[in-house]
mmCIF file of C-alpha atoms in Angstrom:
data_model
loop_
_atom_site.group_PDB
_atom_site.id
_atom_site.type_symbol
_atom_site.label_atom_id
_atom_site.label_comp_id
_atom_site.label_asym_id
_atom_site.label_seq_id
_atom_site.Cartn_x
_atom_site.Cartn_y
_atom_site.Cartn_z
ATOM 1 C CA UNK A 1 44.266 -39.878 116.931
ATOM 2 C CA UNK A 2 43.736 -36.069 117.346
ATOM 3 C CA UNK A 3 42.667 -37.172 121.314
ATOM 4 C CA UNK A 4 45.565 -38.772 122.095
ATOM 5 C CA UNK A 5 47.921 -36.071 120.663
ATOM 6 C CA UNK A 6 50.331 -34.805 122.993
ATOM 7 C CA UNK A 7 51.508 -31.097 122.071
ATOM 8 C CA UNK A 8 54.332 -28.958 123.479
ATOM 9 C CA UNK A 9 52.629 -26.818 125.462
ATOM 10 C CA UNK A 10 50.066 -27.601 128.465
ATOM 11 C CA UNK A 11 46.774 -26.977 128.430
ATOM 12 C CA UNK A 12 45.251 -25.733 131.448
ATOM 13 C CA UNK A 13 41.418 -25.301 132.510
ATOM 14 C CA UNK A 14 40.248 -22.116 134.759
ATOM 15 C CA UNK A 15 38.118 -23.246 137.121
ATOM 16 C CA UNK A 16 36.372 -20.145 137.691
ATOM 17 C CA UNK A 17 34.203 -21.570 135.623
ATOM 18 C CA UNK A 18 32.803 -23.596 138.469
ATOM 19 C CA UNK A 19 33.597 -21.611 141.635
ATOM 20 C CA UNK A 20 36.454 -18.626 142.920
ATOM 21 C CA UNK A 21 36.587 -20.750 146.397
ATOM 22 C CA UNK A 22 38.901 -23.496 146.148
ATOM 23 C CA UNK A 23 37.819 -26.794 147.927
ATOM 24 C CA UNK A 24 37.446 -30.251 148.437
ATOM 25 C CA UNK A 25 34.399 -29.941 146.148
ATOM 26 C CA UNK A 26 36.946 -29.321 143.376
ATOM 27 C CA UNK A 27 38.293 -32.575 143.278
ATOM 28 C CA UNK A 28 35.863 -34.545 141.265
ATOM 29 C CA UNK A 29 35.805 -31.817 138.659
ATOM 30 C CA UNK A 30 39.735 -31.793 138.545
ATOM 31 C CA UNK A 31 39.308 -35.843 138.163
ATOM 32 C CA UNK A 32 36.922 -34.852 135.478
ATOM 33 C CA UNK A 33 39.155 -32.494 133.673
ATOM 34 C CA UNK A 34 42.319 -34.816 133.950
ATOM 35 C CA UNK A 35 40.271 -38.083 132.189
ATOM 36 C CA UNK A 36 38.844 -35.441 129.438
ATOM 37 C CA UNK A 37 43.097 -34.413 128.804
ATOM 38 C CA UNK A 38 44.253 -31.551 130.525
ATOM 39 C CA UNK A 39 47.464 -31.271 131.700
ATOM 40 C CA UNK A 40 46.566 -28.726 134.531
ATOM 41 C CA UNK A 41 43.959 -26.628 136.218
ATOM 42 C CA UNK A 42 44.084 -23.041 137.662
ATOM 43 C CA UNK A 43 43.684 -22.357 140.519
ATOM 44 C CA UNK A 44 41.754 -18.660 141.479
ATOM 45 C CA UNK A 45 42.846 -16.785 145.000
ATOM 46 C CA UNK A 46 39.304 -16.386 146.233
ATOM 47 C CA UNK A 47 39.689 -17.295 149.638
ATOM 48 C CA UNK A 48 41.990 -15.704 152.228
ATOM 49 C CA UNK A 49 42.719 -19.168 154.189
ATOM 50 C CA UNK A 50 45.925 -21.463 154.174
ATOM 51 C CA UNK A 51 44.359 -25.018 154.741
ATOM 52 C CA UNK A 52 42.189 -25.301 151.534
ATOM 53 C CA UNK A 53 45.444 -24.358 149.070
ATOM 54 C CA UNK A 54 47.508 -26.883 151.412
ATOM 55 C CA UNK A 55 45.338 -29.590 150.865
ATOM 56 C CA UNK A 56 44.092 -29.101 147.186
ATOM 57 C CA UNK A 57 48.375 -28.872 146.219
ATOM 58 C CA UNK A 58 48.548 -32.528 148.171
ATOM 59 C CA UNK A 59 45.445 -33.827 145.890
ATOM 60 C CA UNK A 60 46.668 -32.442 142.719
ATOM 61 C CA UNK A 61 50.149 -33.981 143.379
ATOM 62 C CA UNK A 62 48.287 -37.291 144.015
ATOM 63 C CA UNK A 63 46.753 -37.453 140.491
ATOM 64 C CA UNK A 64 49.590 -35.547 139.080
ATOM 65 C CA UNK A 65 47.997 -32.556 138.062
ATOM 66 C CA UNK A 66 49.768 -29.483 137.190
ATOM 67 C CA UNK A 67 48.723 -26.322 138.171
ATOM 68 C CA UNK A 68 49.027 -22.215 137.602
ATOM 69 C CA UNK A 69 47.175 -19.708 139.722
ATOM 70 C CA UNK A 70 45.497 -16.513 138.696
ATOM 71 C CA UNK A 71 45.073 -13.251 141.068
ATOM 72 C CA UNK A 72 43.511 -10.054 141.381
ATOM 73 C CA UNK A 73 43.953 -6.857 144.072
ATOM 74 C CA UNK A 74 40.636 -5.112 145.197
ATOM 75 C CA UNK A 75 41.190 -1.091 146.078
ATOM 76 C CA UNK A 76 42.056 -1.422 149.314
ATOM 77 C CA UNK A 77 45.401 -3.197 148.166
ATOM 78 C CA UNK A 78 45.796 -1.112 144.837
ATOM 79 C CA UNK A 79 49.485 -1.105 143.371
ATOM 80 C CA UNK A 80 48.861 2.482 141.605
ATOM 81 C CA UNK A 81 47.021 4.045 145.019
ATOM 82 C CA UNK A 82 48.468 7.765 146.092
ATOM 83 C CA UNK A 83 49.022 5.917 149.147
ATOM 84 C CA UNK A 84 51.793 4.021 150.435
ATOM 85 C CA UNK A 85 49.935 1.750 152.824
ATOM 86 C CA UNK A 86 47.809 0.606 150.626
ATOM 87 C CA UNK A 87 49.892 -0.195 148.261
ATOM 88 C CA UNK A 88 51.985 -1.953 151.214
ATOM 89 C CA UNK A 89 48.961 -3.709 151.572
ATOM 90 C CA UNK A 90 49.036 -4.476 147.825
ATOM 91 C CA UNK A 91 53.004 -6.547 148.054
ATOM 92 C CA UNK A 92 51.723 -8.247 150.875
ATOM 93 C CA UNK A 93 48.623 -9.653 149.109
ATOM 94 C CA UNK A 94 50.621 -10.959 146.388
ATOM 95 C CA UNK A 95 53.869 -12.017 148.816
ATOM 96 C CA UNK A 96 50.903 -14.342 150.630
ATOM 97 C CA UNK A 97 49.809 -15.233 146.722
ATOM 98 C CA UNK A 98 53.335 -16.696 146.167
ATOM 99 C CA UNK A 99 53.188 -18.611 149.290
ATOM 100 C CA UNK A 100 50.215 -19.993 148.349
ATOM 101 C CA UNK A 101 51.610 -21.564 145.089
ATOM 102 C CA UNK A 102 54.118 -22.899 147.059
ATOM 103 C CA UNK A 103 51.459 -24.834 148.687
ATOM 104 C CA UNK A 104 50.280 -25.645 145.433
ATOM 105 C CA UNK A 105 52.869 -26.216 143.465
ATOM 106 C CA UNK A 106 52.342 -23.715 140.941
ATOM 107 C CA UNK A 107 55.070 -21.695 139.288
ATOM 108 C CA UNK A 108 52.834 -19.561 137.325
ATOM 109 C CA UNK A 109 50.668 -16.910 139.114
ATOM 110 C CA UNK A 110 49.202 -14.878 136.148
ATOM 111 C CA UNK A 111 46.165 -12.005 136.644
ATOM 112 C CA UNK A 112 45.862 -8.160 136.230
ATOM 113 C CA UNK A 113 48.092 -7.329 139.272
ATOM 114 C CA UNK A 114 49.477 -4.524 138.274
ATOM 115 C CA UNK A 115 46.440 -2.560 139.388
ATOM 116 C CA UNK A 116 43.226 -3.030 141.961
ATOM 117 C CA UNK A 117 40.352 -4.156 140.106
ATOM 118 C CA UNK A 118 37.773 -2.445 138.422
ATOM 119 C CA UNK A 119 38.728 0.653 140.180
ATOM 120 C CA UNK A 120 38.887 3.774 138.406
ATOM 121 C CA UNK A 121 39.989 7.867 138.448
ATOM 122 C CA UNK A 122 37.892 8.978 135.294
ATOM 123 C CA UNK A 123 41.222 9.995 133.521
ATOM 124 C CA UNK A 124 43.709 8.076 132.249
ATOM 125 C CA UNK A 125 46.660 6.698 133.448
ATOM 126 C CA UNK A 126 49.575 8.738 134.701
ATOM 127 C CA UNK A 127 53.108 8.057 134.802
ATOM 128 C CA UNK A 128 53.304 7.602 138.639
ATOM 129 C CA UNK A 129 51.222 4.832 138.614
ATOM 130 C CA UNK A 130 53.302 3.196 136.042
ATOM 131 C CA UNK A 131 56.609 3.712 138.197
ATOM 132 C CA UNK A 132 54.504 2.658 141.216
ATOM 133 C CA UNK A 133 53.225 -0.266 139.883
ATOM 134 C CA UNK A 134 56.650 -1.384 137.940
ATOM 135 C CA UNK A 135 58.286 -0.582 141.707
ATOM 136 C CA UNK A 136 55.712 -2.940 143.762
ATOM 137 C CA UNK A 137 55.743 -5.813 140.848
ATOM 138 C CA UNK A 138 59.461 -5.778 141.209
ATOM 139 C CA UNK A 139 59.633 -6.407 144.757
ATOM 140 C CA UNK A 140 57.198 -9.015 144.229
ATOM 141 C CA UNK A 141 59.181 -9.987 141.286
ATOM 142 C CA UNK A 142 62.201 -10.372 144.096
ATOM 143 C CA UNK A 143 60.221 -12.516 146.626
ATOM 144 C CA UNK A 144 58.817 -14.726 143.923
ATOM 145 C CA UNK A 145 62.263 -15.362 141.953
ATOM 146 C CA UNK A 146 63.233 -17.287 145.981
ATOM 147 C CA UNK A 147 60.989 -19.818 144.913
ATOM 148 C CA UNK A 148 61.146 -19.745 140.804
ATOM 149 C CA UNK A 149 57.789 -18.481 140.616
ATOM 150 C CA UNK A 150 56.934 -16.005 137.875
ATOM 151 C CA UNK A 151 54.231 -13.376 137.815
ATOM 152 C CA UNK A 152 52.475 -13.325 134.429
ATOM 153 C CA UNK A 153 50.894 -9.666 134.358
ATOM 154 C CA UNK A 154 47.770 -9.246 131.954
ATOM 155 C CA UNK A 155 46.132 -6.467 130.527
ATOM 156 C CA UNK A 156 42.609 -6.364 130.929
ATOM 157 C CA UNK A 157 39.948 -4.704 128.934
ATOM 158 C CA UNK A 158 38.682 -0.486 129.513
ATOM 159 C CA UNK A 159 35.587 -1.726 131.628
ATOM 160 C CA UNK A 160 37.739 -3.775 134.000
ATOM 161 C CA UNK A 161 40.908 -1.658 134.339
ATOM 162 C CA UNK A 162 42.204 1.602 133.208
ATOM 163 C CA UNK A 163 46.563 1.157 133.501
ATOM 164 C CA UNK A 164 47.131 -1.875 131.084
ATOM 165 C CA UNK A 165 44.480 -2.242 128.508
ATOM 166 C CA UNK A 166 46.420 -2.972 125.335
ATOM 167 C CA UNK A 167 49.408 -5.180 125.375
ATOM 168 C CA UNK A 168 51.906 -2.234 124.024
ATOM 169 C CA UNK A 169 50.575 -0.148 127.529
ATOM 170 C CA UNK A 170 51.794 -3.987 129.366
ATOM 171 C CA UNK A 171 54.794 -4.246 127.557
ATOM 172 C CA UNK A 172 55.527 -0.787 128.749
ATOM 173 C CA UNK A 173 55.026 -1.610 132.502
ATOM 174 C CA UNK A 174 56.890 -4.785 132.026
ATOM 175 C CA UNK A 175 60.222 -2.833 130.817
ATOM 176 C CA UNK A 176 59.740 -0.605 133.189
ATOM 177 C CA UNK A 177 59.779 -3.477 135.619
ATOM 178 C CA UNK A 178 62.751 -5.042 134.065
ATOM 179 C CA UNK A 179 62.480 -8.414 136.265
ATOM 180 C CA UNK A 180 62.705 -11.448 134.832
ATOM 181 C CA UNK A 181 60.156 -13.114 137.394
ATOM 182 C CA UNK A 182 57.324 -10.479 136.187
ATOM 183 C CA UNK A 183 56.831 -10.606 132.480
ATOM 184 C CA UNK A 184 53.456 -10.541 130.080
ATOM 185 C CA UNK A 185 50.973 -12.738 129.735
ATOM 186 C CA UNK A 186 48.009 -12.585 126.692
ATOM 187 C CA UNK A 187 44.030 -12.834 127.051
ATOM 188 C CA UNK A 188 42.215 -13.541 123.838
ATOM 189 C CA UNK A 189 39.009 -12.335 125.181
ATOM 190 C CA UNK A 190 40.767 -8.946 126.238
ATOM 191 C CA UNK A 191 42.578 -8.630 123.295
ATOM 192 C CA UNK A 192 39.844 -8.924 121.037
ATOM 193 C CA UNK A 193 38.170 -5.160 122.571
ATOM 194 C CA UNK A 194 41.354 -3.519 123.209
ATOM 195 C CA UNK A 195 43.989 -4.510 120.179
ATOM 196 C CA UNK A 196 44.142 -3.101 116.417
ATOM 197 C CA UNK A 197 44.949 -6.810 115.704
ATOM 198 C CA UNK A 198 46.154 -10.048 117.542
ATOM 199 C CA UNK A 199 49.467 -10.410 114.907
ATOM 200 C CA UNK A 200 51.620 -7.292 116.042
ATOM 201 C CA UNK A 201 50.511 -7.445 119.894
ATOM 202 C CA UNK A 202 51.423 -11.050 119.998
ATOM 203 C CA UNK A 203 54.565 -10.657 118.014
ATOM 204 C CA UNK A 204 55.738 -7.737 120.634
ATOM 205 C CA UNK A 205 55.833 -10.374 123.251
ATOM 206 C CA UNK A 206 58.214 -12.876 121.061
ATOM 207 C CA UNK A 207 60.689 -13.858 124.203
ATOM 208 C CA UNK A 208 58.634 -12.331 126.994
ATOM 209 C CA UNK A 209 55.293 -13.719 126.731
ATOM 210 C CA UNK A 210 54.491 -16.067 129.845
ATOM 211 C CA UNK A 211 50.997 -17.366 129.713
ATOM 212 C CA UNK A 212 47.897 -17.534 127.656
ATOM 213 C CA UNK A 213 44.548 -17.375 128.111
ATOM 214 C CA UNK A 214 42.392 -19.026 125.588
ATOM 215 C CA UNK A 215 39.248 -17.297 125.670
ATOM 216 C CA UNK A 216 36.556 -16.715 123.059
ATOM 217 C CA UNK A 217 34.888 -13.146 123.212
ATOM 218 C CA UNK A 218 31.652 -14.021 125.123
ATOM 219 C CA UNK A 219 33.670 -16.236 127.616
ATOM 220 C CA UNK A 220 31.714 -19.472 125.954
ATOM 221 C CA UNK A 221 33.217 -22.708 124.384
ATOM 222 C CA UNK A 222 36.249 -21.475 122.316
ATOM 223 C CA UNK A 223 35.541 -21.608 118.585
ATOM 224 C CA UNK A 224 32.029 -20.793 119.177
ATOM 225 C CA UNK A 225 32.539 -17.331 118.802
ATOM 226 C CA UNK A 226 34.842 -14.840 116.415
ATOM 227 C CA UNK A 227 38.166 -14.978 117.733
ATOM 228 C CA UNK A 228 40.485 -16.188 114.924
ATOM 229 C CA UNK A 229 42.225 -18.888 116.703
ATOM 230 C CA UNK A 230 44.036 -19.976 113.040
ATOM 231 C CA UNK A 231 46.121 -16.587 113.536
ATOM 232 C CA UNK A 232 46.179 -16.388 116.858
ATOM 233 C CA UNK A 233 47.980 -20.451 117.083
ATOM 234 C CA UNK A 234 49.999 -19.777 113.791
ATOM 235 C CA UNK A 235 51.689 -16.311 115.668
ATOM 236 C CA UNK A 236 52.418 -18.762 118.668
ATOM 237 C CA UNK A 237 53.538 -21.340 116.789
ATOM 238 C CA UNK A 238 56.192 -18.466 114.448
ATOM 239 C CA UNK A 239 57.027 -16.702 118.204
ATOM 240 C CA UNK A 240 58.120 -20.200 119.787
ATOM 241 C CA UNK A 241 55.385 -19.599 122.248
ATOM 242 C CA UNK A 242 55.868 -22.617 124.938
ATOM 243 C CA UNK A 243 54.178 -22.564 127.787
ATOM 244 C CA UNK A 244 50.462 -23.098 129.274
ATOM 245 C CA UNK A 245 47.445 -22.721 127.113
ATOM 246 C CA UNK A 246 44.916 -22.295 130.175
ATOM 247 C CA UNK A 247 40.877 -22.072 128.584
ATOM 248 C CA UNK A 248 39.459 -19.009 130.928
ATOM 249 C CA UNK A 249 35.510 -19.175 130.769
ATOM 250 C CA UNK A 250 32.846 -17.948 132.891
ATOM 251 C CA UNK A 251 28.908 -19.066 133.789
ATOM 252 C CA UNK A 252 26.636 -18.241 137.121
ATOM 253 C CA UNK A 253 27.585 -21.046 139.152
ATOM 254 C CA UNK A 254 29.817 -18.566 141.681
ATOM 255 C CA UNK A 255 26.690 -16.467 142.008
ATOM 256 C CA UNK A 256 29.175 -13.914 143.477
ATOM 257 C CA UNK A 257 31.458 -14.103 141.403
ATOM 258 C CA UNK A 258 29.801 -13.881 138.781
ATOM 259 C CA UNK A 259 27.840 -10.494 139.652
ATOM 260 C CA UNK A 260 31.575 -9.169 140.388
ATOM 261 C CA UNK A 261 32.242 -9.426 136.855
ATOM 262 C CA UNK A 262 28.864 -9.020 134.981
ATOM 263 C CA UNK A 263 28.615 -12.213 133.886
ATOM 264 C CA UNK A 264 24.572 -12.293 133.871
ATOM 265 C CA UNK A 265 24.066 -15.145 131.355
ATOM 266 C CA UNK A 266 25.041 -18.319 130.658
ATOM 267 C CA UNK A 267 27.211 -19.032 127.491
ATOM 268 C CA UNK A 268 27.865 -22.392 127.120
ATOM 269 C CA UNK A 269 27.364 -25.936 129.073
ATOM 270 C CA UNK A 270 30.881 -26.340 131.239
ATOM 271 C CA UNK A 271 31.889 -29.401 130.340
ATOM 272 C CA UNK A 272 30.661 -28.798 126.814
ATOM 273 C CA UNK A 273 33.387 -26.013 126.985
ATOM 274 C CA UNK A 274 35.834 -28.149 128.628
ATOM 275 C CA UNK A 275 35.423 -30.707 125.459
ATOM 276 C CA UNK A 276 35.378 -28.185 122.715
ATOM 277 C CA UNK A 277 38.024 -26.204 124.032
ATOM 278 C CA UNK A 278 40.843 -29.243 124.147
ATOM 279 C CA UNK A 279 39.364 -30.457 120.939
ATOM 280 C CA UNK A 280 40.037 -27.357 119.396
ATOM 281 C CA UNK A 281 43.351 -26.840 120.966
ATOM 282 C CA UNK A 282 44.968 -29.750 120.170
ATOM 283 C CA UNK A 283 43.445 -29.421 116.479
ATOM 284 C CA UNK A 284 45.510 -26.324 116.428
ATOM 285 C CA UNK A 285 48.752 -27.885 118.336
ATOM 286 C CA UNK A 286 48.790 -30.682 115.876
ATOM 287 C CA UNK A 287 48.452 -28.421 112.759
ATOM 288 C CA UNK A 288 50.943 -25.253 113.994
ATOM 289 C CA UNK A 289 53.517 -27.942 115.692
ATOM 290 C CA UNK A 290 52.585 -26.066 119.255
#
C-alpha cells in the first residue's frame, strides 16, 4: 500500500549520483527510476552543449518524466567577483541555464548560484557581495520570470562556499533580491553542519521555500544516517511545504566529479539509495499528509 501511495509533493532523484554529463546513457537509468516511483529526475549543467539537453527534454517528455535542474558558477563566472566582467560572465551562464530548461522542460533550476564555487577570500563575506549577488540574481530573476522558471538559491556548507552558509545568511540575500522568480531552497545535508537546528531555519522559509534536497549527512541512502527526517517532514508538513522532494546523493562513478567535491568513498549502492530513499519518503508523506 505504502508503494503505491501518491503524496502531494514530487519526488525527484539527482542524478549526479551516476554522472554530471547528461546523455543518452541516462535514459535507461531514468526508465529505471520512473518503474521504482519517482515523479522526476534532475538534471545537473555539466556540459556546455545544446543537443544533449534538447534531446534528453524530448525523451523525458516521451515517458512523462518531470524534471528540475541544478547549477553551479566556477570563478571565472563568480556573481560576488570585484569585477564586472566576470560577473557579466556569471548572468550569462545562468541566462544559457534557463534556456536550457526550456529545452528540458524544467521550471525549477535550484544550486548555490549566488556565488562561484568553492572559491574563497579568507574573510568573510562583505556587504558588496551581497548587493552584487542580490543585483545579478535579479536580472536573472527577470530573464527567467519570461519563461516561469524560478531560481531556487541554496546555501551550501563553510567548505564549499563562504556568502550563504546558513539559511538566515540566504534568506538575507533573497530579500535583498526581492524577486519572486529567485527565492530559497533547503539542503538537509548542508543544513545539518551549518544550522543551530532544522525547526527555526525551516520555519523562516514558511511561504518562500522553493525546493528541497533530501540528503542524509554522508550523501548515502537517506535514513541511514542522523538526519532527523521525523522533524524535518513534520516542519514541512506545519509550513505547507509543496513542491519537489529531489534525493541529492553522491558515489565515484563521475570520477571527476567526484574529486571536484571530495567525494573519495563510496556510501551506499545507487539503486539501494534510490529504493530506500522513496521508501522512506513516502513513509513520511503518508504519515505528515505531505
Amino acid at each position: 500500500m505504502l508503494t503505491n501511495f501518491k503524496g502531494k509533493n514530487k519526488i525527484g532523484f539527482n542524478l549526479l549520483l551516476w554522472t554530471a554529463i547528461i546523455s543518452e546513457k541516462m535514459n535507461p537509468v531514468t526508465d529505471r527510476l520512473k518503474e521504482i516511483g519517482y515523479d522526476g529526475v534532475e538534471v545537473p549543467v555539466g556540459i556546455m552543449e545544446i543537443k544533449p539537453y534538447i534531446e534528453y527534454g524530448k525523451f523525458l517528455k516521451s515517458i512523462e518524466m518531470g524534471v528540475t535542474m541544478v547549477c553551479a558558477l566556477g570563478k571565472d563566472e563568480d556573481p560576488i567577483n570585484e569585477s564586472v566582467l566576470i560577473r557579466e560572465k556569471a548572468l550569462d551562464k545562468m541566462k544559457w541555464v534557463v534556456d536550457r530548461a526550456n529545452d528540458l522542460g524544467a521550471k525549477t533550476i535550484c544550486g548555490p548560484m549566488h556565488s562561484a564555487f568553492a572559491n574563497f577570500r579568507n574573510r568573510p563575506p562583505s556587504e558588496d557581495e551581497y548587493k552584487w549577488s542580490a543585483e545579478l540574481l535579479y536580472k536573472a530573476g527577470e530573464y527567467a520570470a519570461q519563461s516561469g522558471i524560478v531560481f531556487a538559491i541554496e546555501a551550501i556548507n563553510r567548505f564549499e562556499c563562504y556568502l550563504c552558509n546558513t539559511i538566515e545568511q540566504l534568506n538575507k540575500l533573497v530579500m535583498l533580491t526581492n524577486h519572486e522568480n529567485v527565492r530559497p531552497m533547503f539542503d538537509t545535508h548542508h543544513a545539518n553542519i551549518e544550522e543551530k537546528d532544522f525547526k527555526s531555519s525551516l520555519k523562516s522559509m514558511k511561504g518562500s521555500l522553493k525546493h528541497v534536497h533530501i540528503s542524509e549527512n554522508d550523501r548515502g541512502a537517506p535514513g541511514d544516517g542522523h538526519i532527523q527526517w521525523e522533524e524535518i517532514f513534520s516542519i514541512l508538513s506545519e509550513i505547507e511545504y509543496s513542491e519537489w522532494l529531489t534525493i541529492e546523493a553522491f558515489s565515484r562513478n563521475d570520477e571527476s566529479f567526484a574529486n571536484s567535491i571530495n567525494v573519495w568513498r563510496e556510501y551506499s549502492d545507487p539503486w539501494e539509495i534510490a529504493g530506500r530513499g522513496i521508501s522512506m519518503i513516502k513513509r513520511m508523506q503518508a504519515k505528515y499528509n505531505l
